[in-house]
CSV table of C-alpha atoms and ligand atoms in Angstrom, one decimal:
chain,number,residue,atom,x,y,z
R,130,MET,CA,-14.4,-19.7,-22.6
R,131,LEU,CA,-14.0,-18.8,-18.9
R,132,SER,CA,-10.7,-17.0,-19.3
R,133,SER,CA,-10.3,-15.9,-22.9
R,134,ARG,CA,-8.8,-12.8,-21.4
R,135,PRO,CA,-6.8,-12.3,-18.1
R,136,PRO,CA,-9.3,-12.4,-15.3
R,137,MET,CA,-9.9,-9.1,-13.5
R,138,GLY,CA,-11.3,-8.5,-10.0
R,139,PHE,CA,-10.5,-8.1,-6.3
R,140,ASN,CA,-9.2,-10.5,-3.6
R,141,THR,CA,-9.4,-10.1,0.1
R,142,TRP,CA,-5.9,-11.4,1.1
R,143,ASN,CA,-3.5,-8.5,0.6
R,144,THR,CA,-5.3,-6.0,2.7
R,145,PHE,CA,-7.7,-8.0,5.0
R,146,GLY,CA,-6.1,-11.3,5.7
R,147,GLU,CA,-8.3,-13.0,8.3
R,148,ASN,CA,-10.3,-9.8,8.9
R,149,ILE,CA,-13.1,-10.6,6.5
R,150,SER,CA,-16.8,-10.4,7.0
R,151,ASP,CA,-20.2,-10.2,5.3
R,152,ALA,CA,-20.3,-6.4,5.8
R,153,MET,CA,-16.9,-5.7,4.3
R,154,ILE,CA,-17.6,-8.0,1.3
R,155,ARG,CA,-20.9,-6.1,0.6
R,156,GLU,CA,-19.2,-2.8,1.1
R,157,THR,CA,-16.5,-3.9,-1.3
R,158,ALA,CA,-19.0,-5.0,-3.9
R,159,ASP,CA,-20.8,-1.6,-3.7
R,160,ALA,CA,-17.5,0.2,-4.0
R,161,MET,CA,-16.5,-1.9,-7.1
R,162,VAL,CA,-19.6,-0.8,-8.8
R,163,GLU,CA,-19.8,2.8,-7.6
R,164,LYS,CA,-16.2,3.6,-8.4
R,165,GLY,CA,-16.6,2.3,-12.0
R,166,LEU,CA,-14.3,-0.7,-11.6
R,167,LEU,CA,-17.0,-3.2,-12.8
R,168,ASP,CA,-17.5,-1.0,-15.8
R,169,VAL,CA,-13.9,-1.3,-16.9
R,170,GLY,CA,-13.8,-5.1,-16.4
R,171,TYR,CA,-13.1,-5.9,-12.7
R,172,ARG,CA,-15.8,-8.6,-12.3
R,173,TYR,CA,-14.6,-11.2,-9.7
R,174,LEU,CA,-14.9,-10.5,-6.0
R,175,VAL,CA,-12.9,-13.3,-4.3
R,176,ILE,CA,-12.8,-14.2,-0.6
R,177,ASP,CA,-9.4,-15.7,0.2
R,178,ASP,CA,-8.4,-17.8,3.2
R,179,CYS,CA,-9.9,-17.6,6.7
R,180,TRP,CA,-13.7,-17.6,5.8
R,181,SER,CA,-14.7,-21.0,7.4
R,182,LYS,CA,-15.0,-22.6,10.8
R,183,ARG,CA,-11.9,-24.3,12.0
R,184,GLN,CA,-13.5,-27.7,11.6
R,185,ARG,CA,-15.8,-29.3,9.1
R,186,ASP,CA,-19.4,-30.1,10.1
R,187,PRO,CA,-19.1,-33.5,11.8
R,188,GLU,CA,-22.3,-34.8,10.2
R,189,SER,CA,-22.3,-33.6,6.6
R,190,GLY,CA,-18.5,-33.4,6.4
R,191,LYS,CA,-18.9,-30.0,4.7
R,192,ILE,CA,-16.8,-26.9,5.2
R,193,VAL,CA,-19.0,-24.3,7.0
R,194,PRO,CA,-18.7,-20.5,7.0
R,195,GLU,CA,-17.5,-18.9,10.2
R,196,PRO,CA,-20.8,-17.6,11.7
R,197,VAL,CA,-19.4,-14.5,13.4
R,198,LYS,CA,-17.8,-13.3,10.1
R,199,PHE,CA,-20.6,-14.6,7.9
R,200,PRO,CA,-23.8,-14.7,10.0
R,201,ASN,CA,-26.0,-15.0,6.9
R,202,GLY,CA,-24.1,-17.9,5.4
R,203,MET,CA,-22.2,-17.7,2.1
R,204,LYS,CA,-25.1,-18.0,-0.3
R,205,ALA,CA,-26.4,-14.7,0.9
R,206,VAL,CA,-23.1,-13.0,0.4
R,207,SER,CA,-22.8,-14.5,-3.1
R,208,ASP,CA,-26.4,-13.4,-3.9
R,209,TYR,CA,-25.5,-9.9,-2.9
R,210,VAL,CA,-22.4,-9.9,-5.0
R,211,HIS,CA,-24.3,-11.2,-8.0
R,212,GLY,CA,-27.0,-8.7,-7.4
R,213,ARG,CA,-24.4,-5.9,-8.0
R,214,GLY,CA,-23.5,-7.5,-11.3
R,215,LEU,CA,-20.2,-9.0,-10.1
R,216,LEU,CA,-19.0,-12.6,-10.0
R,217,PHE,CA,-18.3,-14.4,-6.7
R,218,GLY,CA,-15.0,-16.2,-5.8
R,219,MET,CA,-14.1,-18.6,-3.0
R,220,TYR,CA,-10.8,-20.1,-1.7
R,221,SER,CA,-9.7,-23.5,-0.7
R,222,CYS,CA,-6.5,-25.6,-0.5
R,223,ALA,CA,-5.1,-28.8,-2.0
R,224,GLY,CA,-3.8,-29.9,1.4
R,225,VAL,CA,-5.6,-31.1,4.5
R,226,ARG,CA,-5.5,-27.6,6.0
R,227,THR,CA,-5.3,-24.2,4.4
R,228,CYS,CA,-2.2,-22.0,4.8
R,229,ALA,CA,-3.9,-20.2,7.7
R,230,ASP,CA,-5.0,-23.6,9.2
R,231,TYR,CA,-8.6,-23.9,8.2
R,232,PRO,CA,-10.0,-27.1,6.6
R,233,GLY,CA,-8.5,-27.8,3.2
R,234,SER,CA,-10.1,-29.8,0.4
R,235,PHE,CA,-7.7,-32.8,0.4
R,236,ASP,CA,-9.8,-36.0,-0.2
R,237,HIS,CA,-12.9,-33.8,0.0
R,238,GLU,CA,-12.6,-32.3,-3.5
R,239,PHE,CA,-15.9,-33.3,-5.0
R,240,LEU,CA,-17.9,-32.5,-1.9
R,241,ASP,CA,-16.3,-29.1,-1.6
R,242,ALA,CA,-16.8,-28.3,-5.3
R,243,GLU,CA,-20.5,-29.1,-4.8
R,244,THR,CA,-20.6,-26.8,-1.8
R,245,PHE,CA,-19.0,-24.0,-3.7
R,246,ALA,CA,-21.5,-24.5,-6.5
R,247,GLU,CA,-24.3,-24.3,-3.9
R,248,TYR,CA,-22.9,-21.0,-2.8
R,249,GLY,CA,-23.1,-19.9,-6.5
R,250,ALA,CA,-19.3,-19.5,-6.8
R,251,ASP,CA,-17.9,-18.5,-10.1
R,252,PHE,CA,-14.2,-18.7,-9.2
R,253,LEU,CA,-12.1,-20.9,-6.9
R,254,LYS,CA,-8.5,-20.0,-5.8
R,255,TYR,CA,-6.9,-23.3,-4.8
R,256,ASP,CA,-3.8,-23.1,-2.6
R,257,PHE,CA,-1.0,-25.6,-1.9
R,258,CYS,CA,-0.3,-25.7,1.8
R,259,ASN,CA,-0.3,-28.7,4.1
R,260,ARG,CA,-0.6,-31.5,1.6
R,261,PRO,CA,0.3,-35.1,2.7
R,262,ALA,CA,4.0,-35.7,1.9
R,263,ALA,CA,3.2,-38.5,-0.5
R,264,ALA,CA,0.5,-36.6,-2.5
R,265,ASP,CA,1.4,-35.7,-6.1
R,266,GLY,CA,1.0,-32.0,-6.6
R,267,PRO,CA,-0.2,-32.1,-10.2
R,268,LEU,CA,-2.7,-34.8,-9.4
R,269,LEU,CA,-4.3,-32.6,-6.7
R,270,TYR,CA,-5.0,-29.9,-9.3
R,271,LYS,CA,-6.4,-32.6,-11.7
R,272,ARG,CA,-8.8,-33.6,-8.9
R,273,ILE,CA,-10.1,-30.2,-8.1
R,274,SER,CA,-10.4,-29.4,-11.8
R,275,ALA,CA,-12.5,-32.6,-12.4
R,276,ALA,CA,-14.5,-31.8,-9.3
R,277,LEU,CA,-15.4,-28.3,-10.4
R,278,ARG,CA,-16.3,-29.6,-13.9
R,279,ALA,CA,-18.7,-32.1,-12.2
R,280,SER,CA,-20.2,-29.4,-10.0
R,281,GLY,CA,-22.9,-28.2,-12.4
R,282,ARG,CA,-21.5,-24.7,-12.5
R,283,GLU,CA,-18.9,-22.9,-14.6
R,284,ILE,CA,-16.2,-22.2,-12.0
R,285,LEU,CA,-12.9,-20.6,-13.0
R,286,LEU,CA,-10.0,-22.5,-11.4
R,287,SER,CA,-7.2,-20.2,-10.1
R,288,ALA,CA,-4.4,-22.6,-9.2
R,289,CYS,CA,-2.0,-21.3,-6.5
R,290,ASN,CA,1.0,-23.6,-6.2
R,291,TRP,CA,3.6,-20.8,-6.2
R,292,GLY,CA,5.4,-22.1,-9.3
R,293,CYS,CA,6.2,-25.6,-7.8
R,294,ASP,CA,6.7,-28.7,-10.0
R,295,GLU,CA,7.4,-26.4,-13.1
R,296,VAL,CA,3.7,-25.5,-12.9
R,297,GLU,CA,3.7,-23.7,-16.3
R,298,LYS,CA,4.4,-27.0,-18.2
R,299,TRP,CA,1.2,-28.9,-17.0
R,300,ILE,CA,-1.3,-26.6,-15.4
R,301,ARG,CA,-3.0,-25.7,-18.7
R,302,SER,CA,-3.5,-29.4,-19.5
R,303,VAL,CA,-5.1,-29.9,-16.1
R,304,GLY,CA,-7.8,-27.3,-16.8
R,305,ALA,CA,-6.8,-24.4,-14.7
R,306,HIS,CA,-7.6,-20.9,-16.0
R,307,MET,CA,-4.8,-19.0,-14.2
R,308,TYR,CA,-1.8,-20.2,-12.2
R,309,ARG,CA,0.2,-18.5,-9.5
R,310,SER,CA,3.8,-18.9,-10.5
R,311,THR,CA,5.4,-17.1,-7.6
R,312,GLY,CA,5.7,-16.9,-3.8
R,313,ASP,CA,3.6,-14.2,-2.1
R,314,ILE,CA,3.9,-10.5,-3.0
R,315,ASN,CA,4.2,-7.8,-0.3
R,316,ASP,CA,3.7,-4.1,-0.8
R,317,SER,CA,7.2,-3.1,-1.7
R,318,PHE,CA,9.1,-2.3,-4.9
R,319,ALA,CA,11.6,-5.1,-4.3
R,320,SER,CA,8.8,-7.7,-4.0
R,321,PHE,CA,7.1,-7.0,-7.3
R,322,ARG,CA,10.4,-6.5,-9.1
R,323,ASP,CA,11.6,-9.9,-8.0
R,324,ILE,CA,8.3,-11.6,-8.8
R,325,PHE,CA,8.3,-10.1,-12.2
R,326,MET,CA,12.0,-11.0,-12.8
R,327,SER,CA,11.4,-14.6,-11.8
R,328,GLN,CA,8.8,-14.9,-14.6
R,329,ARG,CA,10.2,-12.7,-17.2
R,330,ASP,CA,11.3,-15.6,-19.4
R,331,LYS,CA,8.2,-17.8,-18.7
R,332,PHE,CA,5.4,-15.7,-20.1
R,333,ALA,CA,5.2,-17.6,-23.3
R,334,TYR,CA,3.3,-20.3,-21.4
R,335,SER,CA,0.5,-17.7,-20.8
R,336,ALA,CA,-2.3,-17.5,-23.3
R,337,PRO,CA,-6.1,-17.4,-23.7
R,338,GLY,CA,-7.5,-20.1,-21.5
R,339,CYS,CA,-4.8,-20.1,-18.9
R,340,PHE,CA,-2.8,-17.1,-17.7
R,341,ASN,CA,0.4,-16.7,-15.6
R,342,ASP,CA,-0.7,-15.1,-12.4
R,343,ILE,CA,2.1,-13.2,-10.6
R,344,ASP,CA,-0.1,-12.5,-7.6
R,345,MET,CA,-2.6,-9.9,-6.5
R,346,LEU,CA,-1.7,-6.3,-7.1
R,347,THR,CA,-0.6,-4.1,-4.2
R,348,VAL,CA,-1.4,-0.9,-6.1
R,349,GLY,CA,-3.2,1.5,-3.7
R,350,MET,CA,-2.2,-0.2,-0.5
R,351,TYR,CA,0.3,2.4,0.7
R,352,ALA,CA,1.6,0.0,3.4
R,353,ASN,CA,-1.8,-0.7,4.9
R,354,GLY,CA,-3.0,-4.2,5.6
R,355,ASN,CA,-2.1,-7.9,5.8
R,356,VAL,CA,0.9,-7.8,3.3
R,357,GLY,CA,1.5,-4.1,3.8
R,358,ALA,CA,5.4,-4.1,4.1
R,359,GLY,CA,6.8,-0.6,3.5
R,360,GLY,CA,4.5,0.4,0.7
R,361,CYS,CA,5.3,1.8,-2.7
R,362,THR,CA,5.4,5.3,-4.2
R,363,ASP,CA,3.0,6.4,-6.9
R,364,VAL,CA,5.7,5.9,-9.5
R,365,GLU,CA,6.2,2.3,-8.3
R,366,TYR,CA,2.5,1.5,-8.4
R,367,LYS,CA,2.4,2.9,-11.9
R,368,THR,CA,5.3,0.5,-12.9
R,369,GLN,CA,3.7,-2.4,-11.1
R,370,PHE,CA,0.3,-2.0,-12.8
R,371,ALA,CA,2.0,-1.4,-16.2
R,372,ILE,CA,4.0,-4.6,-15.9
R,373,TRP,CA,0.9,-6.7,-15.0
R,374,CYS,CA,-0.9,-5.1,-18.0
R,375,MET,CA,1.9,-5.5,-20.5
R,376,PHE,CA,2.4,-9.2,-19.6
R,377,ALA,CA,-1.3,-10.2,-19.7
R,378,CYS,CA,-1.4,-11.0,-16.0
R,379,PRO,CA,-4.7,-11.4,-14.2
R,380,LEU,CA,-5.6,-8.0,-12.6
R,381,MET,CA,-6.7,-8.9,-9.1
R,382,LEU,CA,-6.8,-5.8,-6.9
R,383,GLY,CA,-5.6,-6.3,-3.4
R,384,CYS,CA,-6.1,-2.9,-1.8
R,385,ASP,CA,-9.1,-1.7,0.2
R,386,ILE,CA,-11.5,-0.8,-2.7
R,387,ARG,CA,-13.6,1.2,-0.3
R,388,LYS,CA,-10.7,3.6,0.2
R,389,LEU,CA,-9.3,3.5,-3.3
R,390,ASP,CA,-9.3,6.9,-5.0
R,391,GLY,CA,-7.1,9.6,-6.6
R,392,PHE,CA,-4.0,8.5,-8.5
R,393,CYS,CA,-4.4,4.7,-7.9
R,394,LEU,CA,-8.1,4.6,-8.8
R,395,ASP,CA,-7.3,6.4,-12.1
R,396,LEU,CA,-4.3,4.1,-12.7
R,397,VAL,CA,-6.2,0.8,-12.4
R,398,LYS,CA,-9.0,2.2,-14.6
R,399,ASN,CA,-6.5,3.3,-17.3
R,400,LYS,CA,-8.3,2.3,-20.5
R,401,TYR,CA,-5.1,2.0,-22.6
R,402,LEU,CA,-3.4,-0.2,-20.1
R,403,ILE,CA,-6.5,-2.4,-19.7
R,404,ARG,CA,-6.8,-2.6,-23.5
R,405,ILE,CA,-3.3,-3.9,-23.7
R,406,ASN,CA,-3.8,-6.3,-20.8
R,407,GLN,CA,-7.0,-7.7,-22.3
R,408,ASP,CA,-5.9,-7.9,-25.9
R,409,GLU,CA,-7.5,-10.9,-27.4
R,410,GLU,CA,-4.3,-12.4,-28.9
R,411,ALA,CA,-2.5,-12.3,-25.5
R,412,ARG,CA,0.9,-12.4,-27.2
R,413,THR,CA,4.0,-12.5,-25.1
R,414,PRO,CA,6.0,-9.2,-25.3
R,415,MET,CA,9.3,-9.4,-27.2
R,416,CYS,CA,12.4,-8.1,-25.3
R,417,VAL,CA,14.0,-5.8,-27.7
R,418,ARG,CA,16.7,-4.4,-25.4
R,419,SER,CA,17.9,-5.6,-22.0
R,420,GLU,CA,20.7,-4.0,-20.0
R,421,HIS,CA,21.9,-3.8,-16.3
R,422,SER,CA,21.3,-7.5,-15.6
R,423,GLY,CA,17.9,-7.5,-17.3
R,424,LEU,CA,16.6,-4.6,-15.1
R,425,ALA,CA,16.6,-1.9,-17.7
R,426,ASN,CA,14.5,-3.1,-20.7
R,427,VAL,CA,12.4,-2.3,-23.6
R,428,PHE,CA,9.5,-4.6,-24.5
R,429,VAL,CA,7.3,-4.5,-27.5
R,430,ARG,CA,4.0,-6.4,-27.6
R,431,VAL,CA,2.3,-7.2,-30.8
R,432,LEU,CA,-1.4,-6.4,-30.3
R,433,SER,CA,-4.5,-7.2,-32.4
R,434,ASP,CA,-5.7,-4.6,-34.9
R,435,ASN,CA,-2.1,-3.9,-36.1
R,436,GLU,CA,-1.2,-2.0,-32.9
R,437,TYR,CA,1.9,-2.3,-30.8
R,438,ALA,CA,2.5,-1.7,-27.1
R,439,VAL,CA,6.0,-0.4,-26.3
R,440,MET,CA,7.3,-0.4,-22.8
R,441,PHE,CA,10.5,1.3,-21.5
R,442,LEU,CA,11.1,-0.2,-18.0
R,443,ASN,CA,13.7,0.9,-15.5
R,444,LEU,CA,13.7,-1.5,-12.5
R,445,THR,CA,17.2,-0.4,-11.5
R,446,ASP,CA,17.8,2.0,-8.5
R,447,HIS,CA,19.3,4.7,-10.8
R,448,ASP,CA,18.1,7.0,-13.6
R,449,ARG,CA,18.8,5.2,-16.9
R,450,ARG,CA,18.8,6.0,-20.6
R,451,CYS,CA,16.5,3.3,-22.2
R,452,TRP,CA,16.6,2.8,-25.9
R,453,PHE,CA,16.0,0.5,-28.9
R,454,THR,CA,16.1,0.5,-32.6
R,455,LEU,CA,13.0,-0.2,-34.7
R,456,GLU,CA,15.2,-2.8,-36.4
R,457,ASP,CA,15.1,-4.7,-33.2
R,458,MET,CA,11.4,-5.2,-33.5
R,459,GLY,CA,11.6,-6.0,-37.2
R,460,ILE,CA,11.0,-2.6,-38.8
R,461,THR,CA,13.8,-2.1,-41.2
R,462,ALA,CA,15.1,1.4,-42.1
R,463,SER,CA,14.3,0.6,-45.8
R,464,SER,CA,10.6,0.1,-44.9
R,465,GLY,CA,10.2,3.8,-44.6
R,466,LEU,CA,8.0,3.2,-41.4
R,467,CYS,CA,8.0,4.9,-38.2
R,468,LEU,CA,6.0,4.4,-35.0
R,469,LYS,CA,3.2,6.9,-34.2
R,470,ALA,CA,2.8,6.8,-30.5
R,471,THR,CA,0.1,7.6,-27.8
R,472,ASP,CA,1.3,7.9,-24.2
R,473,VAL,CA,-0.9,5.6,-22.2
R,474,PHE,CA,-0.6,7.6,-19.0
R,475,THR,CA,-1.6,10.9,-20.4
R,476,GLY,CA,-3.6,9.8,-23.5
R,477,GLU,CA,-1.6,12.4,-25.4
R,478,ASP,CA,0.1,12.1,-28.8
R,479,ALA,CA,3.7,11.2,-28.2
R,480,GLY,CA,4.9,11.9,-31.7
R,481,THR,CA,6.5,9.7,-34.3
R,482,HIS,CA,9.7,7.7,-33.8
R,483,ALA,CA,11.9,6.4,-36.6
R,484,GLU,CA,14.9,4.1,-36.5
R,485,PHE,CA,16.0,4.9,-32.9
R,486,TRP,CA,13.8,5.7,-29.9
R,487,GLN,CA,15.4,6.6,-26.5
R,488,MET,CA,14.4,8.3,-23.3
R,489,ASN,CA,15.7,8.9,-19.8
R,490,LEU,CA,13.8,7.2,-17.1
R,491,PRO,CA,14.0,7.8,-13.3
R,492,ALA,CA,14.7,4.8,-11.1
R,493,HIS,CA,11.7,2.4,-10.8
R,494,ASP,CA,9.8,4.2,-13.5
R,495,CYS,CA,8.4,3.1,-16.8
R,496,ALA,CA,6.8,4.7,-20.0
R,497,VAL,CA,4.3,2.8,-22.1
R,498,TYR,CA,3.0,3.7,-25.6
R,499,LEU,CA,0.3,2.4,-27.9
R,500,CYS,CA,1.7,2.6,-31.4
R,501,ARG,CA,1.0,2.1,-35.0
R,502,ALA,CA,3.6,1.7,-37.8
R,503,VAL,CA,3.0,4.3,-40.4
R,504,LYS,CA,4.8,5.8,-43.4
R,505,ALA,CA,7.1,8.5,-42.2
P,86,GAL,C1,-0.8,-18.3,0.4
P,86,GAL,C2,-1.1,-17.7,-0.9
P,86,GAL,C3,-1.7,-16.3,-0.6
P,86,GAL,C4,-2.9,-16.5,0.3
P,86,GAL,C5,-2.4,-17.2,1.6
P,86,GAL,C6,-3.7,-17.5,2.4
P,86,GAL,O1,-0.3,-19.6,0.2
P,86,GAL,O2,0.0,-17.7,-1.8
P,86,GAL,O3,-2.0,-15.7,-1.9
P,86,GAL,O4,-3.9,-17.1,-0.4
P,86,GAL,O5,-1.9,-18.4,1.3
P,86,GAL,O6,-3.3,-18.1,3.6
C-alpha cells in the first residue's frame, strides 16, 4: 500500500515558492540524508508549483521544465534524488493553469501522468486553481487518479482542494492517498491553530490508505521564506509538530532543510512523536476534555501494542490548568489501573497517574506522553 502510514517528506513551497532550482533540490536531498531525516522516515522530496515553462511544448503538448531553473531536465533531478535513497514528488493542478499561473493538467491528465512517470515521479501533489467553471471538482480528481494508475508507475496522489466539496467524504473513494483539507498555512501560531481547529472534528475520515493533510509544516522556518509571516517560537513549533503527529497528519517539512538544525531538527526527528504519527492503526484521538471553546484540551489516542498517547494541549493565549480523569478514557477506578507515562519530549519517565491527571501549561504549549495502563 502506498500510504499505509502518513507520508513523510519535504515540499519546496513554504520556503522557496518560485525560487526553486536543480541545485537547491540536490542540496536539499543531500541535507535530508546527512541530517538523518531519511533514516527516521522523511522519504519524499516534492517540487511544488513554478517548476515548468509558462507554456506547454507546442508540438508534443507536454509540460516542459523551466530550463534556467532545471537545465538538466527533470529526469536528472529525479535520478539524483533516487540516488540518495529518497522518493521524488512533482506538482500539477486540476485547472487549466496552476495557482502561480503555469500550465495545469485540465484535459491533459493522461499525457501529464505519463510525463511524470517518465520523470520517475513517486508522488504528485494536485492543486485546484483555475478550473473551468463548469468542471466537477471530484471528477477532476477521479481523472488524475485514473491517469496515475494507467501511467505504469506507483505514484502517490496528494490531492489539494483545500477542503472544498466536503472532500473528506469522497476523496478516499477516488483513490487519493492524502488530501489537503484546509487553506494555506503560514508561519504563525494563529495559522496552524485555526487550521487544526477547522479539522478537529473531521479526523475520523483519516485512516491507512488516505490521510487528512493539514498542510506542510512551518517548523524551523522562523519567518523566513515564501509563507514566512511572523514566525513561531520554539514552544509553538513544538506544539505544531505534536499536533501533526498526534492526529496522524502527513509530515511534510516546509523549512529550508539545508539550514535546519538545533531545536527544530531534534524536534522533527523525535522518535516518540514519529512513532505516534506512524502508528499502524492510525486511530483518531479521543477528546477526553475540552474547555475554553475547544482551545484547551486533552486527547488520548489508542495505539497499537497496548500503548496510549496522551496530549495536553493549550491553544489559548493564557496559562491553563489542563486535566482529565482516567474514567474519561474508559479506565474505571475499580480497575485498579493507572497510567505509566514517558514524556515524549525528554524521553524521561513521567511517573504513574491514577484517577485524575492534571498539569499547568503555558499559553500555546503542550505536553505529550506515551503511556501504558498498569496495575497501581
Ligand atoms: C496553493 C496550495 C499551496 C501551494 C500553492 C502553489 O493552492 O494550497 O500549498 O501548492 O498553491 O501555487
